[in-house]
Short mmCIF file of C-alpha atoms in Angstrom, two decimals:
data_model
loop_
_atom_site.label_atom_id
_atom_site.label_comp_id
_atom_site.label_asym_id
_atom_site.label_seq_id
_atom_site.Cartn_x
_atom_site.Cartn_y
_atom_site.Cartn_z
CA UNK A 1 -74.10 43.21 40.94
CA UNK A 2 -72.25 40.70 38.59
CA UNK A 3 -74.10 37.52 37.39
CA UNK A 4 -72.32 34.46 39.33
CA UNK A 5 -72.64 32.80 35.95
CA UNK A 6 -70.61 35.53 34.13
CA UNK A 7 -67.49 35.21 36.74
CA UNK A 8 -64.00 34.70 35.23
CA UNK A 9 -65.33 35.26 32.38
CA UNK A 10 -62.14 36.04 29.51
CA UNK A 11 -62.98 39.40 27.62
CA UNK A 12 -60.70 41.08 25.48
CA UNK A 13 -60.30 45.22 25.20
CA UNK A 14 -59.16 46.57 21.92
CA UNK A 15 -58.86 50.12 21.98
CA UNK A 16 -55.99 52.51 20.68
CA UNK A 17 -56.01 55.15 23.76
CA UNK A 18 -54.04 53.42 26.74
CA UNK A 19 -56.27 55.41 28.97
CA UNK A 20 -59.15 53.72 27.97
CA UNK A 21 -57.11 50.58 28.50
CA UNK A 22 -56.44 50.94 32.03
CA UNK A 23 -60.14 52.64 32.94
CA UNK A 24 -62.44 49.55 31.43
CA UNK A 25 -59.09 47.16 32.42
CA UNK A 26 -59.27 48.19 36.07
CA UNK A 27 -63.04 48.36 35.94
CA UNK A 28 -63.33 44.67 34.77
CA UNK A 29 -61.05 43.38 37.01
CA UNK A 30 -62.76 44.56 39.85
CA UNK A 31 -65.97 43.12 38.78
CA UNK A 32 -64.39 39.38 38.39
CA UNK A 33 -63.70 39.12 34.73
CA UNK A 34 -60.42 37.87 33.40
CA UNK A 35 -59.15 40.69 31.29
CA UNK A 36 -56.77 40.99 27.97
CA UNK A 37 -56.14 44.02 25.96
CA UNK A 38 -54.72 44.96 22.37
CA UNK A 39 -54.15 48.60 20.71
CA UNK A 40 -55.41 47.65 17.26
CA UNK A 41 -57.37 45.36 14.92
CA UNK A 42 -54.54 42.66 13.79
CA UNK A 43 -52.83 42.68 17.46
CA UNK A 44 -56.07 41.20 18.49
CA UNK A 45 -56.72 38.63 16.05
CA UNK A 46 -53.10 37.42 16.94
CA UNK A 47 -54.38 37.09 20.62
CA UNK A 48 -57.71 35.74 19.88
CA UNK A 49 -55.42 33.00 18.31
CA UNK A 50 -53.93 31.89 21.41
CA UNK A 51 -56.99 32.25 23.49
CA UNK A 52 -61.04 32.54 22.83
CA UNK A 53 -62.11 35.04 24.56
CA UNK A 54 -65.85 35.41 25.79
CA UNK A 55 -66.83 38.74 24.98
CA UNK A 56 -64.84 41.80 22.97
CA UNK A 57 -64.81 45.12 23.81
CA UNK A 58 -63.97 47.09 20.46
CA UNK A 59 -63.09 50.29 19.42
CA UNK A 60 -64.36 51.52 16.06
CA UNK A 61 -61.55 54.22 15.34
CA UNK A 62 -58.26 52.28 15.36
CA UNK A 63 -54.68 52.66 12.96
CA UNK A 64 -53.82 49.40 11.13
CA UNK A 65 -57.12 47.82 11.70
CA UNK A 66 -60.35 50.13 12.51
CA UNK A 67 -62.73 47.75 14.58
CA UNK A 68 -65.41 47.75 11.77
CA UNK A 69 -62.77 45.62 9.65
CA UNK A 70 -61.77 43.73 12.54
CA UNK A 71 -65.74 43.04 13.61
CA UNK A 72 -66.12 41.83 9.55
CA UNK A 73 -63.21 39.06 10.08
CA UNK A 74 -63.97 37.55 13.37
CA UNK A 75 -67.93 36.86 11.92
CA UNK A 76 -66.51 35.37 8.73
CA UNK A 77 -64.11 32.81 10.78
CA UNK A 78 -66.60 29.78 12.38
CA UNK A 79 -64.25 29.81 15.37
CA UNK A 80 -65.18 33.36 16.19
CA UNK A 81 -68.11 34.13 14.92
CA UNK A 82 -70.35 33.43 17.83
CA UNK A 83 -68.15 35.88 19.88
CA UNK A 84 -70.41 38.60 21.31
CA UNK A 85 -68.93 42.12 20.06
CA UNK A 86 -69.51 45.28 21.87
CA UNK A 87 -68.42 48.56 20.06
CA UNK A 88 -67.14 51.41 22.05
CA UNK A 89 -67.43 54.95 20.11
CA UNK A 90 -67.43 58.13 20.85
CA UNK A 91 -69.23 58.36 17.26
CA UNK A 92 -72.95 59.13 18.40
CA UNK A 93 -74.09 59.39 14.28
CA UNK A 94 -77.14 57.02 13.66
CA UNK A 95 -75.22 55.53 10.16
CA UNK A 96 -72.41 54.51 12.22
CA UNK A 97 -74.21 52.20 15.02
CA UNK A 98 -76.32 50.60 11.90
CA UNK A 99 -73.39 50.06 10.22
CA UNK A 100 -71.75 48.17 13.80
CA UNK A 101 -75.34 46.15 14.25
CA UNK A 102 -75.12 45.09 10.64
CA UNK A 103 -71.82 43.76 11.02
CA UNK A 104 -72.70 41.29 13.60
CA UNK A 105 -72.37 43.70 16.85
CA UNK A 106 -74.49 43.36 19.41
CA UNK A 107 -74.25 46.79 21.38
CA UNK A 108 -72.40 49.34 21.19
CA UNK A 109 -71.22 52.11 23.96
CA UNK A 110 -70.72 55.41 23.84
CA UNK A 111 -67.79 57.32 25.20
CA UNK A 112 -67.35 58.95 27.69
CA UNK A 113 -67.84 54.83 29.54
CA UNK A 114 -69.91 55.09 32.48
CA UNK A 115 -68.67 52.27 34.94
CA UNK A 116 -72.14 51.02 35.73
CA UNK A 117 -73.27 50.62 32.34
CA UNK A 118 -70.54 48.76 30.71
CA UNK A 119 -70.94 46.25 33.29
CA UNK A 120 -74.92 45.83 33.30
CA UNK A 121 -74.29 45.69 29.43
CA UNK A 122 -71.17 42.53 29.34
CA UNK A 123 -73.13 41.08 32.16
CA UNK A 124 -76.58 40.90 29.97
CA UNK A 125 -74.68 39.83 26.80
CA UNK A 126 -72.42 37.60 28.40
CA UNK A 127 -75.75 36.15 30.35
CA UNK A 128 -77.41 35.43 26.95
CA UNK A 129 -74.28 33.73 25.17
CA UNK A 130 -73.88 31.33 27.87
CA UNK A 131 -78.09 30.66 27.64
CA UNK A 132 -78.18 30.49 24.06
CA UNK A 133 -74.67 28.19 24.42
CA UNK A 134 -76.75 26.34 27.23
CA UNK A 135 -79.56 26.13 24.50
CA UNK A 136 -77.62 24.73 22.18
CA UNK A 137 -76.36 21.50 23.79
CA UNK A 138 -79.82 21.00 25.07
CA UNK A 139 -81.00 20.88 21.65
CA UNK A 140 -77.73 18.72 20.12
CA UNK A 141 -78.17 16.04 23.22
CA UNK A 142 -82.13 15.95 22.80
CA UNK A 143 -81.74 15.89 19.12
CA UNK A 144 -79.62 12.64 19.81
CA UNK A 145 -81.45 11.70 21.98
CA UNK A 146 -84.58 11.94 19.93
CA UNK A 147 -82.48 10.00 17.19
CA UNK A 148 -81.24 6.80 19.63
CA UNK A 149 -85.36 6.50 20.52
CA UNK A 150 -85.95 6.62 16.68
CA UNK A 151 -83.49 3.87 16.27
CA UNK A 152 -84.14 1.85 18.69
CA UNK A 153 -88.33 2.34 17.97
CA UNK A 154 -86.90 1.04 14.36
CA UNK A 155 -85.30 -1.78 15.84
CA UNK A 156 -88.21 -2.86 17.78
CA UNK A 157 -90.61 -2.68 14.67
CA UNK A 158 -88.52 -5.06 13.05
CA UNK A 159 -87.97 -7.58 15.83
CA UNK A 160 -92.00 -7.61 16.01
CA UNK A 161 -91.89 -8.07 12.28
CA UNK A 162 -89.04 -10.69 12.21
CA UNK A 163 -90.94 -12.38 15.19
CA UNK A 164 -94.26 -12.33 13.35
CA UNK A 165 -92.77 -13.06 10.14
CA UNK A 166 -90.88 -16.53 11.91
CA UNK A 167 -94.07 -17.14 13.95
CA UNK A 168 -96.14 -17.69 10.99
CA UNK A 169 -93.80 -19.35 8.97
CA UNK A 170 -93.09 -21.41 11.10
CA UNK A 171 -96.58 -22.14 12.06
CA UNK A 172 -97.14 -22.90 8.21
CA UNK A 173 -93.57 -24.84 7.49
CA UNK A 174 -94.24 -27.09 10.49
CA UNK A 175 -97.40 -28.07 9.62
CA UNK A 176 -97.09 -28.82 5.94
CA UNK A 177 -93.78 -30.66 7.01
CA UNK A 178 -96.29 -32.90 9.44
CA UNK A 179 -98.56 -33.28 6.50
CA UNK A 180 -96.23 -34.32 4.21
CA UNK A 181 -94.32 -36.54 6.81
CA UNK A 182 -97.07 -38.88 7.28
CA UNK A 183 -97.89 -40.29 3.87
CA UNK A 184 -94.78 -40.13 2.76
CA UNK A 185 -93.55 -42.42 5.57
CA UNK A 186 -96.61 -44.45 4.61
CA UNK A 187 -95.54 -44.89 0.91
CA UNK A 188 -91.81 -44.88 2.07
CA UNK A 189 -92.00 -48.33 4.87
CA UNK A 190 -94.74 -50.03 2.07
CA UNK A 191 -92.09 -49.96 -0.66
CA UNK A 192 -90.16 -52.61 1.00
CA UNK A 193 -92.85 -54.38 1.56
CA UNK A 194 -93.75 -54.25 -2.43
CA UNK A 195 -90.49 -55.05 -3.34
CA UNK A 196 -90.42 -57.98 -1.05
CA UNK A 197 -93.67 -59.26 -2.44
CA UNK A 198 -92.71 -58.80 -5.57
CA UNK A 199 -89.38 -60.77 -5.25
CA UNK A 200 -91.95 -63.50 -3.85
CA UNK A 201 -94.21 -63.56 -6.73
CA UNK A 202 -91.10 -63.37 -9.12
CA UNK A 203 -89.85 -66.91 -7.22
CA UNK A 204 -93.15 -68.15 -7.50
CA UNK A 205 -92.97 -67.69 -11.33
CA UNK A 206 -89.58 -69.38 -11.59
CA UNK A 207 -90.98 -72.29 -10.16
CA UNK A 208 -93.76 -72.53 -12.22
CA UNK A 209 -91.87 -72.04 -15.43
CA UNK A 210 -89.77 -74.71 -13.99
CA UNK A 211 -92.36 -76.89 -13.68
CA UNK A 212 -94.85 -75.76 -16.30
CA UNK A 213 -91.97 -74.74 -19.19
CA UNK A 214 -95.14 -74.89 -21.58
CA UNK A 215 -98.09 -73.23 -20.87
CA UNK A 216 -101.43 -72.85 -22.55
CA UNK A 217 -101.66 -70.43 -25.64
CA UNK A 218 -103.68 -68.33 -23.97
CA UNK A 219 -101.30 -68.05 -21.05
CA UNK A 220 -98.35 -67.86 -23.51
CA UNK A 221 -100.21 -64.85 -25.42
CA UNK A 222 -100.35 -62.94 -22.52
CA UNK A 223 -96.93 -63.45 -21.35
CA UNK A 224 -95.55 -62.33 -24.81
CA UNK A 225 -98.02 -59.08 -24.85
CA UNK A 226 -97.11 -57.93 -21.31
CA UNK A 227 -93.05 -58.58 -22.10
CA UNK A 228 -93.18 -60.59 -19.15
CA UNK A 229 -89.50 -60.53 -18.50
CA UNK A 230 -88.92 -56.92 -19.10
CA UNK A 231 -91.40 -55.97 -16.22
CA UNK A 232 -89.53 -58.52 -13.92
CA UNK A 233 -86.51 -56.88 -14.88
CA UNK A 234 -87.86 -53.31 -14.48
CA UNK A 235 -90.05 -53.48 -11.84
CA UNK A 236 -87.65 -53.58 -9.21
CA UNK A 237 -85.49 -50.18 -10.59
CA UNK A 238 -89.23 -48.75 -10.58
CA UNK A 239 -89.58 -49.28 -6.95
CA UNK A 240 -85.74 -48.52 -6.59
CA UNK A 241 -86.80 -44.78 -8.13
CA UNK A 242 -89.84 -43.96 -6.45
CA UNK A 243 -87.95 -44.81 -2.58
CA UNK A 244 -85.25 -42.39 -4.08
CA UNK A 245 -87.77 -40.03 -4.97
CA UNK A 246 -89.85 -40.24 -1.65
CA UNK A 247 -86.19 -40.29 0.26
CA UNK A 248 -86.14 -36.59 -1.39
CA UNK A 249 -89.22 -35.75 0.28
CA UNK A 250 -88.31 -36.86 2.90
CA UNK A 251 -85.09 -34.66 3.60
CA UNK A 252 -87.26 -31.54 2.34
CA UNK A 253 -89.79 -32.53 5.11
CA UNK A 254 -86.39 -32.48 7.30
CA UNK A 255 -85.16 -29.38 5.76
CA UNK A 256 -88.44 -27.68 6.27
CA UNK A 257 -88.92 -28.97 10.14
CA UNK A 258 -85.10 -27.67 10.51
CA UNK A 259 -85.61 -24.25 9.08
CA UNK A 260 -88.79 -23.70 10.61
CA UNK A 261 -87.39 -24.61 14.27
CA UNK A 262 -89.12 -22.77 16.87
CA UNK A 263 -86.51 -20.71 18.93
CA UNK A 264 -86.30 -21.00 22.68
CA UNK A 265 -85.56 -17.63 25.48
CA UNK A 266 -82.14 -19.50 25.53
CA UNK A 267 -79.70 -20.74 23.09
CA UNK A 268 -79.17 -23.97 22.07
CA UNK A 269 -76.25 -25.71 20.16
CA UNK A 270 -77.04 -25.94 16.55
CA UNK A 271 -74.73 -27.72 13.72
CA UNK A 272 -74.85 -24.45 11.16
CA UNK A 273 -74.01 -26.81 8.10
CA UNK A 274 -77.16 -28.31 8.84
CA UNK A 275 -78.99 -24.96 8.72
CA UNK A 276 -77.15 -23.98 5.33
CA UNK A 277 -78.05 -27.20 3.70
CA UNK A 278 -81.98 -27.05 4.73
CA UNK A 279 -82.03 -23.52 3.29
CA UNK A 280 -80.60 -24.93 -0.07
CA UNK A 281 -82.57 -27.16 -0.30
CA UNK A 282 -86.10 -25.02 -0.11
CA UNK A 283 -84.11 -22.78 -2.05
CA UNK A 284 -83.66 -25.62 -4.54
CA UNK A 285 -86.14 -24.58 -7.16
CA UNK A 286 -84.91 -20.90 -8.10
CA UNK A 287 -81.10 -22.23 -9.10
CA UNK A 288 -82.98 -23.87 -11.85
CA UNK A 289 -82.11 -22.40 -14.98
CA UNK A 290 -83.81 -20.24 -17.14
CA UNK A 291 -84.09 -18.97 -20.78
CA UNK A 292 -81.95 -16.06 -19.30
CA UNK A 293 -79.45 -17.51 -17.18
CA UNK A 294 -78.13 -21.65 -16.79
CA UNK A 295 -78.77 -23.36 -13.66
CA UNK A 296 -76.90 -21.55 -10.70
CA UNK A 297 -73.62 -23.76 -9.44
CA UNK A 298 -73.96 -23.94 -5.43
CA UNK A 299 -70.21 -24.47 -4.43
CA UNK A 300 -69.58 -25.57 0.02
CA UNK A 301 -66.89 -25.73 1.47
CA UNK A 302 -67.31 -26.61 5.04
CA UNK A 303 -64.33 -26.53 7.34
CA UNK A 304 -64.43 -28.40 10.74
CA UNK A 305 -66.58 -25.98 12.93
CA UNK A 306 -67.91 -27.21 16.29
CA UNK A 307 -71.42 -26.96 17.29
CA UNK A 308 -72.50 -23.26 18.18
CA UNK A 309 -74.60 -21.43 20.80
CA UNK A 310 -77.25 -20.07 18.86
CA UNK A 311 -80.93 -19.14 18.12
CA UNK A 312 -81.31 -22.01 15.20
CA UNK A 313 -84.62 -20.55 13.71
CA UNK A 314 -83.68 -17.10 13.80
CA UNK A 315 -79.95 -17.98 12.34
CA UNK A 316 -81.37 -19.67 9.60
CA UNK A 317 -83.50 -16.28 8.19
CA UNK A 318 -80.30 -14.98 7.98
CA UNK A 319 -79.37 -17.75 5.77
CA UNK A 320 -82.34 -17.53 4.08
CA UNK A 321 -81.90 -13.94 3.29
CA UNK A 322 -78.63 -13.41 2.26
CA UNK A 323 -79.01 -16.82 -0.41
CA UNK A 324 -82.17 -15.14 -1.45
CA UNK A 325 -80.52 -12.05 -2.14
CA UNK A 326 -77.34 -13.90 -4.01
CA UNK A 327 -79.97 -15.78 -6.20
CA UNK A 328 -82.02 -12.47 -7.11
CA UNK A 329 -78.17 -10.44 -7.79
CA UNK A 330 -77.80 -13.86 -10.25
CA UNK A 331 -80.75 -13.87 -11.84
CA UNK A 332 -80.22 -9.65 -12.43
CA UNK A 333 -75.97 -10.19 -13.79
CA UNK A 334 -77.17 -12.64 -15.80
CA UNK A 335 -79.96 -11.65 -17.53
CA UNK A 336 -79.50 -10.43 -21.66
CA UNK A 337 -79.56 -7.02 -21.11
CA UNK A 338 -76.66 -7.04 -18.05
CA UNK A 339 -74.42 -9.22 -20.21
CA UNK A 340 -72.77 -6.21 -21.82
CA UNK A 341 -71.50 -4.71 -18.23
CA UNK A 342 -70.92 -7.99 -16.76
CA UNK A 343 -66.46 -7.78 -15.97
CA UNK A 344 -65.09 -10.46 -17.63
CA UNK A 345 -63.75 -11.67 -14.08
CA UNK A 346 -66.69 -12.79 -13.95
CA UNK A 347 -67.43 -16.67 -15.24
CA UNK A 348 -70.59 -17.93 -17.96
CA UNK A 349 -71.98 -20.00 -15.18
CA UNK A 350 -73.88 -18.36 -12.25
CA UNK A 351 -72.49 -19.68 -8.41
CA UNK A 352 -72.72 -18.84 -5.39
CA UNK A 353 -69.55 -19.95 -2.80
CA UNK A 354 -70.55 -20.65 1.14
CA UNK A 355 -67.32 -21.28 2.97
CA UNK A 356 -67.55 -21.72 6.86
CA UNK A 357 -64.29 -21.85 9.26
CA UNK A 358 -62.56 -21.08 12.40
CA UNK A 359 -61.69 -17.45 13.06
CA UNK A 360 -57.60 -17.37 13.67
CA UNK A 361 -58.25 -16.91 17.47
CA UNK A 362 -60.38 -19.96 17.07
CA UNK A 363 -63.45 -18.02 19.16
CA UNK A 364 -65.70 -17.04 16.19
CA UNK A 365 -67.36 -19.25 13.75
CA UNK A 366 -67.01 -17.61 9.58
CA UNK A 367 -69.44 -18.02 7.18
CA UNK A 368 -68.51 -16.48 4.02
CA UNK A 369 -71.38 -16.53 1.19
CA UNK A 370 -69.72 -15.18 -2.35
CA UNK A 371 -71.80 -14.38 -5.65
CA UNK A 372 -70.05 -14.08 -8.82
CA UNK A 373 -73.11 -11.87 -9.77
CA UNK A 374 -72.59 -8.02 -10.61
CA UNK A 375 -71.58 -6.22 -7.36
CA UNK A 376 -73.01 -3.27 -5.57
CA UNK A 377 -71.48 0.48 -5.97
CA UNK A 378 -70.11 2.01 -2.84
CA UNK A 379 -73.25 4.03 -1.93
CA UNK A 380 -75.43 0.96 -2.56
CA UNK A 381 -72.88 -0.50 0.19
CA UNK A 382 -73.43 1.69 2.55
CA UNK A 383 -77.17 1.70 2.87
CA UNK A 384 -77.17 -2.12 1.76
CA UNK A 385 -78.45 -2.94 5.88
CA UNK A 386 -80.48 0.22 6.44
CA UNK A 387 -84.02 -0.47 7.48
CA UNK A 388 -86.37 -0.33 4.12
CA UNK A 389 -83.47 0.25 1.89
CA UNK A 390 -83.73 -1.61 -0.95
CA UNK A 391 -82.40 -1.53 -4.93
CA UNK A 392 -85.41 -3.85 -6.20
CA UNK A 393 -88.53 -2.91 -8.35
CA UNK A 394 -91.66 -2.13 -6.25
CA UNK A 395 -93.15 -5.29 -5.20
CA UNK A 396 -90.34 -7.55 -5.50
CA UNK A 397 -89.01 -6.35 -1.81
CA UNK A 398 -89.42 -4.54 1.07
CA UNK A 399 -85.79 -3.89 2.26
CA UNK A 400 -86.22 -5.48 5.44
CA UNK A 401 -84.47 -8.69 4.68
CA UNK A 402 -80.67 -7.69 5.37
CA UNK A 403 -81.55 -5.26 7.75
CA UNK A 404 -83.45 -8.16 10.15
CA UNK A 405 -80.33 -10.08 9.16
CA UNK A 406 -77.78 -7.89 10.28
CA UNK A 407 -79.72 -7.02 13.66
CA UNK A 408 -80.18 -10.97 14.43
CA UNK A 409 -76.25 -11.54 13.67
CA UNK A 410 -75.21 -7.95 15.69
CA UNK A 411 -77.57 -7.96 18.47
CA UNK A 412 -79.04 -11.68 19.25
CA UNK A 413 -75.78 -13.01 18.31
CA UNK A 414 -73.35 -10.41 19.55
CA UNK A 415 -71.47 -11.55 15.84
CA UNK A 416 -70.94 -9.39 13.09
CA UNK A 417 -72.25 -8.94 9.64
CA UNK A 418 -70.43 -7.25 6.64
CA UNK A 419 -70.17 -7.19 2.81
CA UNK A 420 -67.51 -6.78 0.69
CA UNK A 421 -68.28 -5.90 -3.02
CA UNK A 422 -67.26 -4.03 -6.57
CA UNK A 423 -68.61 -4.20 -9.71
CA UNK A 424 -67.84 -6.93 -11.96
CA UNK A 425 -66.57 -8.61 -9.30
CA UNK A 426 -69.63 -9.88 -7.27
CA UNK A 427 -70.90 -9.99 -3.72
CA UNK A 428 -69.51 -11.26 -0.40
CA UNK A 429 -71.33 -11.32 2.82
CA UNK A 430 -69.29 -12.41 5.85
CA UNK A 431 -71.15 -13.37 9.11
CA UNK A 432 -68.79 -13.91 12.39
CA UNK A 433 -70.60 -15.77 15.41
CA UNK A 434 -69.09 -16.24 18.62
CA UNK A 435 -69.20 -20.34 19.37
CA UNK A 436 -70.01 -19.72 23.11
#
């Protein structure tokens, strides 16, 4: 009895003797199979062209192609070569069915066919392609699906180590930012009162030179060692300094409380020029220069972007990341020993670019960060946001950085993040964020 699986099954006869033909023909119709024949070798391949079939009956002794020469090119062609082959012979020498086996047969029958046999034999053979066929996608489709679970098993990893990472930081930031905050708003609201004491005292002394034009000796000794009128004169530019330099403290404090910015389940609107200029500015200290390199050139130009819906904290990592990464492909250009390869596109001085504007359809906010470092080659490219993928010396990174990036742009931000980049002609990452 026929396997239901094997029905209308396509198998193709190739024998030379048109009796044989009609016999297994007539037989195989019968049974359900969908039947095609051909008298030689090369007639066959031209059918097999048209049409696959599932199983081939062939005959070993044939003119213009003998079915061992035939069996030879359908297991060198990838199209074919799965095709299950059954030799028919009337050959019964042990040489000869070796010889079909080797070549990628698997049976053979011997003539005179016995009806009941053929049958049991395509049934079993077709039976095991269509398992082993069966086999096959189950192992492709759990193969993928052993490689999504990887991926997204990867992706969870680093959203617990981007989380942990942000946690603590911001944990740390927040707190030194508090720290700092309070005595420098201590020393920041006294030094108006200072300089309004002074300018008291200073009155006070007018009016008693005014009144007293000519002191003691002693008095006038000390006046004339202390330069009297050059600290009355300086004093105030001294106090005029140190508000400047506590005002600088003060936006770092900002800075820090803005980068740090615990993120809510829900976004919030968030001014990104803000976020760009707080990670400058605790980036501030590597553009210094250095005995290899001058101080790096930080060039914005902000276009009129509105507010955007957005995870603030978690944005400005990605900031934080992609500057850090600009600053380290600096620091590599333009050290002595890359001056040599260095195109001469690119400038003497170190910069980085950040340009932010308005998609054309107006729905996406651009933020285009440019290096006029090196470049990357293609292959670096490629892998530049695979997870632990990274082109630095052991200990300098972990190749998580772009990679956390790239999944906080893609999949917390539904925005993209790409980079465009060739050697000697720098770096440029492009982030696209929906504003709503």
């Amino acid at each position: 009895m026929l396997d239901t699986s094997t029905e209308n099954s396509f198998i193709l006869v190739v024998d030379d003797t048109l009796t044989n033909l009609e016999i297994i023909s007539e037989a195989l119709t019968e049974a359900g199979f969908e039947v095609a024949t051909a008298i030689d070798g090369k007639k066959a391949l031209q059918k097999i062209q048209h049409r696959l079939p599932d199983l081939i009956l062939l005959d070993v002794m044939m003119p213009v192609m003998d079915g061992f020469e035939t069996c030879k090119h359908l297991k060198t062609h990838p199209e074919t070569h799965d095709i299950p082959v059954i030799f028919m012979t009337a050959i019964t020498d042990t040489d000869s069915k070796v010889e079909a086996l080797s070549l990628g047969a698997v049976d053979y029958i011997t003539k005179p066919f016995h009806k009941a046999e053929v049958l049991a034999r395509i049934s079993t053979h077709l039976q095991l392609r269509n398992l082993t066929k069966n086999l096959e996608t189950r192992v492709v489709e759990r193969t993928s699906e052993l490689n999504r679970v990887l991926q997204d098993l990867q992706e969870y990893q680093l959203q617990l180590i981007q989380q942990e990472k942000m946690s603590v930081l911001g944990q740390l930031v927040a707190g030194l930012a508090h720290e700092i905050n309070n005595p420098v708003s201590c020393i920041y609201g006294n030094l108006g009162h200072a300089l309004s004491y002074f300018e008291s005292m200073s009155h006070l002394i007018d009016l008693y030179q005014n009144y007293y034009p000519h002191p003691v000796t002693e008095i006038q000794n000390e006046i004339s060692e202390m330069d009297l009128e050059y600290v009355r004169s300086d004093l105030p530019n001294l106090i005029f300094s140190m508000k400047e330099g506590i005002q600088r403290i003060r936006d770092m404090s900002r800075s820090l409380r803005i980068f740090s910015r615990s993120d809510t389940e829900n976004k919030i609107q968030f001014d990104i020029h803000e976020g760009i200029d707080s990670t400058i500015l605790i980036l501030k200290h590597r553009l210094k220069g250095s005995e290899n390199r001058a101080d790096i050139e930080i060039k914005k130009h902000y276009g009129e972007v509105p507010l955007i819906n957005c995870f603030p904290g978690q944005l400005n990592q990605v900031f934080m990341n992609i500057l850090a990464n600009a600053i380290d492909a600096l620091d590599e250009s333009f050290t002595s020993n890359q001056s040599s390869v260095i195109n001469s596109e690119i400038i003497g001085i170190p910069q980085v670019l950040i340009q932010t504007m308005l998609s054309e359809d107006t729905n996406n906010v651009l933020i285009k960060i440019k290096d006029n470092g090196i470049g990357m080659l293609d292959e670096v490219q490629q892998k530049i946001f695979d997870n632990l993928f990274t082109t630095k010396p052991v200990g300098k990174g972990t190749g998580l950085g772009l990679s956390i990036a790239r999944q906080i742009i893609v999949q917390k931000h539904e925005g993209k993040l790409e980079v465009n980049s060739a050697m000697g002609k720098g770096s440029e990452f492009i982030i696209t964020i929906p504003i709503d």
